[in-house]
Coordinates of C-alpha atoms in Angstrom, one line a residue:
X139 CA -14.5 -3.4 -15.8
X140 CA -16.3 -4.2 -12.5
X141 CA -15.7 -7.9 -12.5
X142 CA -12.1 -7.6 -13.3
X143 CA -11.6 -5.1 -10.4
X144 CA -13.7 -7.4 -8.1
X145 CA -11.6 -10.4 -8.8
X146 CA -8.4 -8.4 -8.1
X147 CA -9.7 -7.0 -4.8
X148 CA -11.1 -10.4 -3.7
X149 CA -7.8 -12.1 -4.3
X150 CA -6.2 -9.7 -2.0
X151 CA -8.8 -10.1 0.7
X152 CA -8.4 -13.9 0.5
X153 CA -4.6 -13.7 0.6
X154 CA -4.7 -11.7 3.9
X155 CA -6.9 -14.3 5.6
X156 CA -9.0 -11.9 7.5
X157 CA -6.4 -9.3 8.2
X158 CA -7.4 -5.8 7.2
X159 CA -6.5 -4.4 3.7
X160 CA -7.1 -0.7 2.7
X161 CA -8.0 0.0 -0.9
X162 CA -7.6 3.5 -2.0
X163 CA -9.8 4.7 -4.8
X164 CA -8.4 5.9 -8.1
X165 CA -5.6 8.3 -7.3
X166 CA -4.8 9.5 -10.8
X167 CA -3.0 12.8 -11.5
X168 CA 0.3 14.6 -10.9
X169 CA 3.0 12.0 -11.3
X170 CA 0.4 9.3 -12.1
X171 CA -1.4 9.1 -15.4
X172 CA -3.8 6.9 -17.3
X173 CA -2.9 5.2 -20.5
X174 CA -6.4 5.4 -21.8
X175 CA -7.2 7.5 -24.9
X176 CA -9.7 9.7 -23.2
X177 CA -7.2 10.8 -20.5
X178 CA -5.8 14.3 -21.1
X179 CA -3.0 15.5 -18.8
X180 CA -4.1 18.8 -17.3
X181 CA -1.8 22.0 -17.6
X182 CA -1.0 21.7 -13.9
X183 CA -1.3 18.0 -13.0
X184 CA -0.7 18.6 -9.2
X185 CA -3.5 21.2 -9.0
X186 CA -5.7 19.8 -11.7
X187 CA -8.4 17.2 -12.1
X188 CA -6.8 14.4 -9.9
X189 CA -7.6 11.8 -7.3
X190 CA -11.2 12.1 -5.9
X191 CA -11.8 15.1 -8.1
X192 CA -11.3 13.0 -11.1
X193 CA -13.6 10.2 -9.7
X194 CA -16.4 12.7 -8.9
X195 CA -16.1 14.2 -12.4
X196 CA -16.8 10.6 -13.8
X197 CA -19.4 9.1 -11.5
X198 CA -20.1 6.1 -13.7
X199 CA -16.4 5.1 -13.6
X200 CA -16.4 5.8 -9.8
X201 CA -19.5 3.7 -9.2
X202 CA -17.9 0.8 -11.0
X203 CA -14.9 0.8 -8.7
X204 CA -17.0 1.4 -5.6
X205 CA -19.2 -1.6 -6.4
X206 CA -16.2 -3.8 -7.1
X207 CA -14.6 -2.8 -3.7
X208 CA -17.9 -3.3 -1.9
X209 CA -18.4 -6.8 -3.4
X210 CA -14.9 -7.7 -2.4
X211 CA -15.6 -6.6 1.2
X212 CA -17.8 -9.7 1.6
X213 CA -14.6 -11.9 1.4
X214 CA -12.4 -10.1 3.9
X215 CA -11.8 -7.1 6.1
X216 CA -11.6 -4.4 3.5
X217 CA -11.5 -0.7 4.3
X218 CA -12.1 2.1 1.6
X219 CA -9.8 5.1 1.4
X220 CA -10.6 8.3 -0.5
X221 CA -7.6 10.3 -1.7
X222 CA -7.1 14.1 -1.7
X223 CA -10.3 15.1 0.2
X224 CA -10.2 19.0 0.7
X225 CA -13.5 19.7 2.5
X226 CA -16.8 18.6 3.8
X227 CA -18.8 19.1 0.6
X228 CA -16.4 17.1 -1.4
X229 CA -16.5 14.2 1.1
X230 CA -20.4 14.3 1.2
X231 CA -20.4 14.0 -2.6
X232 CA -18.3 10.9 -2.4
X233 CA -20.3 9.4 0.3
X234 CA -23.5 9.9 -1.7
X235 CA -22.0 7.8 -4.5
X236 CA -20.8 5.2 -2.0
X237 CA -24.3 4.8 -0.7
X238 CA -25.7 4.7 -4.3
X239 CA -23.3 1.8 -5.0
X240 CA -24.5 0.1 -1.9
X241 CA -28.2 0.5 -3.0
X242 CA -27.3 -0.9 -6.5
X243 CA -25.8 -4.0 -4.9
X244 CA -28.8 -4.4 -2.6
X245 CA -31.2 -4.3 -5.5
X246 CA -29.2 -7.0 -7.3
X247 CA -29.0 -9.1 -4.0
X248 CA -25.1 -9.0 -4.1
X249 CA -23.5 -9.4 -0.6
X250 CA -21.2 -6.8 0.8
X251 CA -20.0 -5.7 4.2
X252 CA -22.5 -3.1 5.4
X253 CA -20.1 -1.9 8.0
X254 CA -17.1 -1.5 5.7
X255 CA -14.9 1.3 7.2
X256 CA -14.4 4.5 5.1
X257 CA -11.5 6.7 5.5
X258 CA -9.8 9.8 3.9
X259 CA -6.3 10.8 2.9
X260 CA -5.1 14.0 4.6
X261 CA -2.9 15.5 1.8
X262 CA -4.1 19.1 1.6
X263 CA -3.8 21.7 4.4
X264 CA -7.5 22.6 4.1
X265 CA -8.4 19.0 5.2
X266 CA -6.3 19.5 8.4
X267 CA -8.0 22.8 9.1
X268 CA -11.5 21.4 8.8
X269 CA -10.7 17.9 10.1
X270 CA -13.0 18.2 13.1
X271 CA -15.9 18.6 10.6
X272 CA -14.7 15.7 8.4
X273 CA -14.2 13.1 11.3
X274 CA -17.9 12.6 12.1
X275 CA -18.5 11.4 8.6
X276 CA -15.7 8.8 8.4
X277 CA -14.0 6.0 10.4
X278 CA -10.3 6.7 10.0
X279 CA -7.7 9.0 8.4
X280 CA -4.3 8.5 6.7
X281 CA -1.8 11.3 6.4
X282 CA -0.1 11.3 3.0
X283 CA 3.1 13.2 3.9
X284 CA 4.4 13.4 0.3
X285 CA 1.5 15.5 -1.0
X286 CA 0.9 17.3 2.3
X287 CA 4.4 18.6 2.1
X288 CA 4.1 19.5 -1.5
X289 CA 0.9 21.5 -1.0
X290 CA 2.0 23.1 2.3
X291 CA 5.2 24.4 0.8
X292 CA 3.9 25.0 -2.8
X293 CA 6.8 22.8 -4.1
X294 CA 6.5 20.5 -7.1
X295 CA 8.9 17.7 -6.0
X296 CA 9.2 16.6 -9.7
X297 CA 10.6 20.1 -10.7
X298 CA 14.4 20.0 -10.4
X299 CA 14.5 23.8 -10.0
X300 CA 12.6 23.7 -6.7
X301 CA 13.0 20.1 -5.4
X302 CA 15.5 21.3 -2.9
X303 CA 12.8 23.3 -1.2
X304 CA 10.8 20.1 -0.5
X305 CA 11.3 19.5 3.2
X306 CA 9.0 17.0 5.1
X307 CA 10.5 18.3 8.4
X308 CA 9.6 22.0 7.7
X309 CA 8.0 23.4 10.9
X310 CA 4.6 24.1 9.1
X311 CA 4.5 20.5 7.8
X312 CA 5.3 19.0 11.2
X313 CA 2.6 21.2 12.9
X314 CA 0.0 20.0 10.4
X315 CA 0.9 16.3 10.9
X316 CA 0.8 16.7 14.6
X317 CA -2.4 18.6 14.6
X318 CA -4.1 15.8 12.4
X319 CA -2.9 13.0 14.8
X320 CA -4.0 14.9 17.9
X321 CA -7.4 15.8 16.4
X322 CA -8.1 12.3 15.1
X323 CA -7.1 10.7 18.5
X324 CA -9.3 13.0 20.5
X325 CA -12.3 12.0 18.2
X326 CA -11.3 8.3 18.8
X327 CA -10.6 7.8 15.1
X328 CA -7.7 5.8 14.0
X329 CA -4.9 7.6 12.2
X330 CA -2.0 6.5 10.2
X331 CA 0.9 8.1 8.3
X332 CA 2.0 6.9 4.9
X333 CA 4.4 8.4 2.5
X334 CA 8.1 8.5 2.8
X335 CA 8.1 9.8 6.4
X336 CA 6.5 6.7 7.8
X337 CA 9.3 4.6 6.6
X338 CA 12.1 6.9 7.6
X339 CA 13.5 5.5 10.9
X340 CA 15.1 8.9 11.7
X341 CA 11.5 10.3 12.2
X342 CA 10.0 7.3 13.9
X343 CA 10.5 8.7 17.4
X344 CA 9.2 12.1 16.5
X345 CA 6.0 10.6 15.1
X346 CA 5.5 8.4 18.2
X347 CA 5.8 11.6 20.2
X348 CA 3.1 13.2 18.2
X349 CA 0.8 10.2 19.2
X350 CA 1.1 8.2 16.1
X351 CA 0.6 4.4 16.5
X352 CA 0.0 3.3 12.9
X353 CA 2.7 3.5 10.2
X354 CA 2.3 2.5 6.5
X355 CA 5.5 1.8 4.6
X356 CA 7.3 -0.4 2.0
X357 CA 8.0 -3.9 3.3
X358 CA 11.8 -3.3 3.2
X359 CA 11.5 -0.6 5.8
X360 CA 9.6 -2.5 8.4
X361 CA 12.3 -4.1 10.4
X362 CA 14.3 -0.8 10.8
X363 CA 11.3 1.1 11.9
X364 CA 10.0 -1.7 14.1
X365 CA 13.5 -1.8 15.9
X366 CA 13.2 2.0 16.5
X367 CA 9.7 1.6 17.9
X368 CA 10.7 -1.2 20.3
X369 CA 13.6 0.9 21.6
X370 CA 11.6 4.0 22.2
X371 CA 9.5 5.2 25.2
X372 CA 6.4 7.0 23.6
X373 CA 5.6 8.6 27.0
X374 CA 9.1 10.2 27.1
X375 CA 8.9 11.3 23.5
X376 CA 5.8 13.4 24.1
X377 CA 7.6 16.3 25.7
X378 CA 10.5 16.1 23.2
X379 CA 8.2 16.2 20.3
X380 CA 6.4 19.2 21.7
X381 CA 9.8 21.0 21.9
X382 CA 10.3 20.2 18.2
X383 CA 7.0 21.8 17.3
X384 CA 8.1 25.0 19.1
X385 CA 11.1 25.4 16.7
X386 CA 10.6 27.9 13.9
X387 CA 13.6 27.0 11.8
X388 CA 14.5 23.8 10.1
X389 CA 18.1 23.9 11.3
X390 CA 16.9 23.7 15.0
X391 CA 14.5 21.0 14.1
X392 CA 17.2 19.0 12.5
X393 CA 19.5 19.3 15.6
X394 CA 16.6 18.2 17.8
X395 CA 15.8 15.2 15.8
X396 CA 19.4 14.2 15.8
X397 CA 19.5 14.5 19.6
X398 CA 16.3 12.5 20.1
X399 CA 17.7 9.6 18.0
X400 CA 20.8 9.5 20.0
X401 CA 18.9 9.0 23.3
X402 CA 18.8 5.6 25.0
X403 CA 15.2 4.7 26.0

């Protein structure tokens, strides 16, 4: 319920002692399911009622979580992240419910951060293509490379018959990631990358060359990636990253990434 969620979020905010924490709203679906009796796994989980679609289809449940997150924002620097946004209309629908949650808290005289940052996950190619229309409505973006790769290549990574086709360094995937970073930075909106790519030190220099400055990863990967960042010239990487984006075949990309990682900077 709302109080249980609020206490959990508040405890995280307290533990971080003023440092930012990003809370992603319910990201159910695909490889993540609910154990509640009323949850029915759709025929095609990856393309079905998941993430923000699920939340918008159940506004009462969504409002409960939104109020809990907003209440916790009074106790630390909390940012709210909406998963699997595909277009402007969907984002506006979510923002309407966020404002509704704010109004409910105002009426109850419950404090919250009125300036709490709101961001979206970039996980669907359509979001990349209309990003310039999404950015004026939000404060930051986070690129979810796992799902972005899956949806770009039409590959279910949980299906053993096609899992070998899942490739985060496919030229189309890299172009979408680079485009997202460039578009967000031009609009002066912060952009981060999460998913397996962010914690893969072999790809750190390439992402720096795209203009990325914020990485989200498992704690065990931080030191390796940090070492690569500290030993890389982001300025020199820009042209090398552009050369990678010009490659049309994965074999060429793989060779260039290997060459980039062998350089002394």
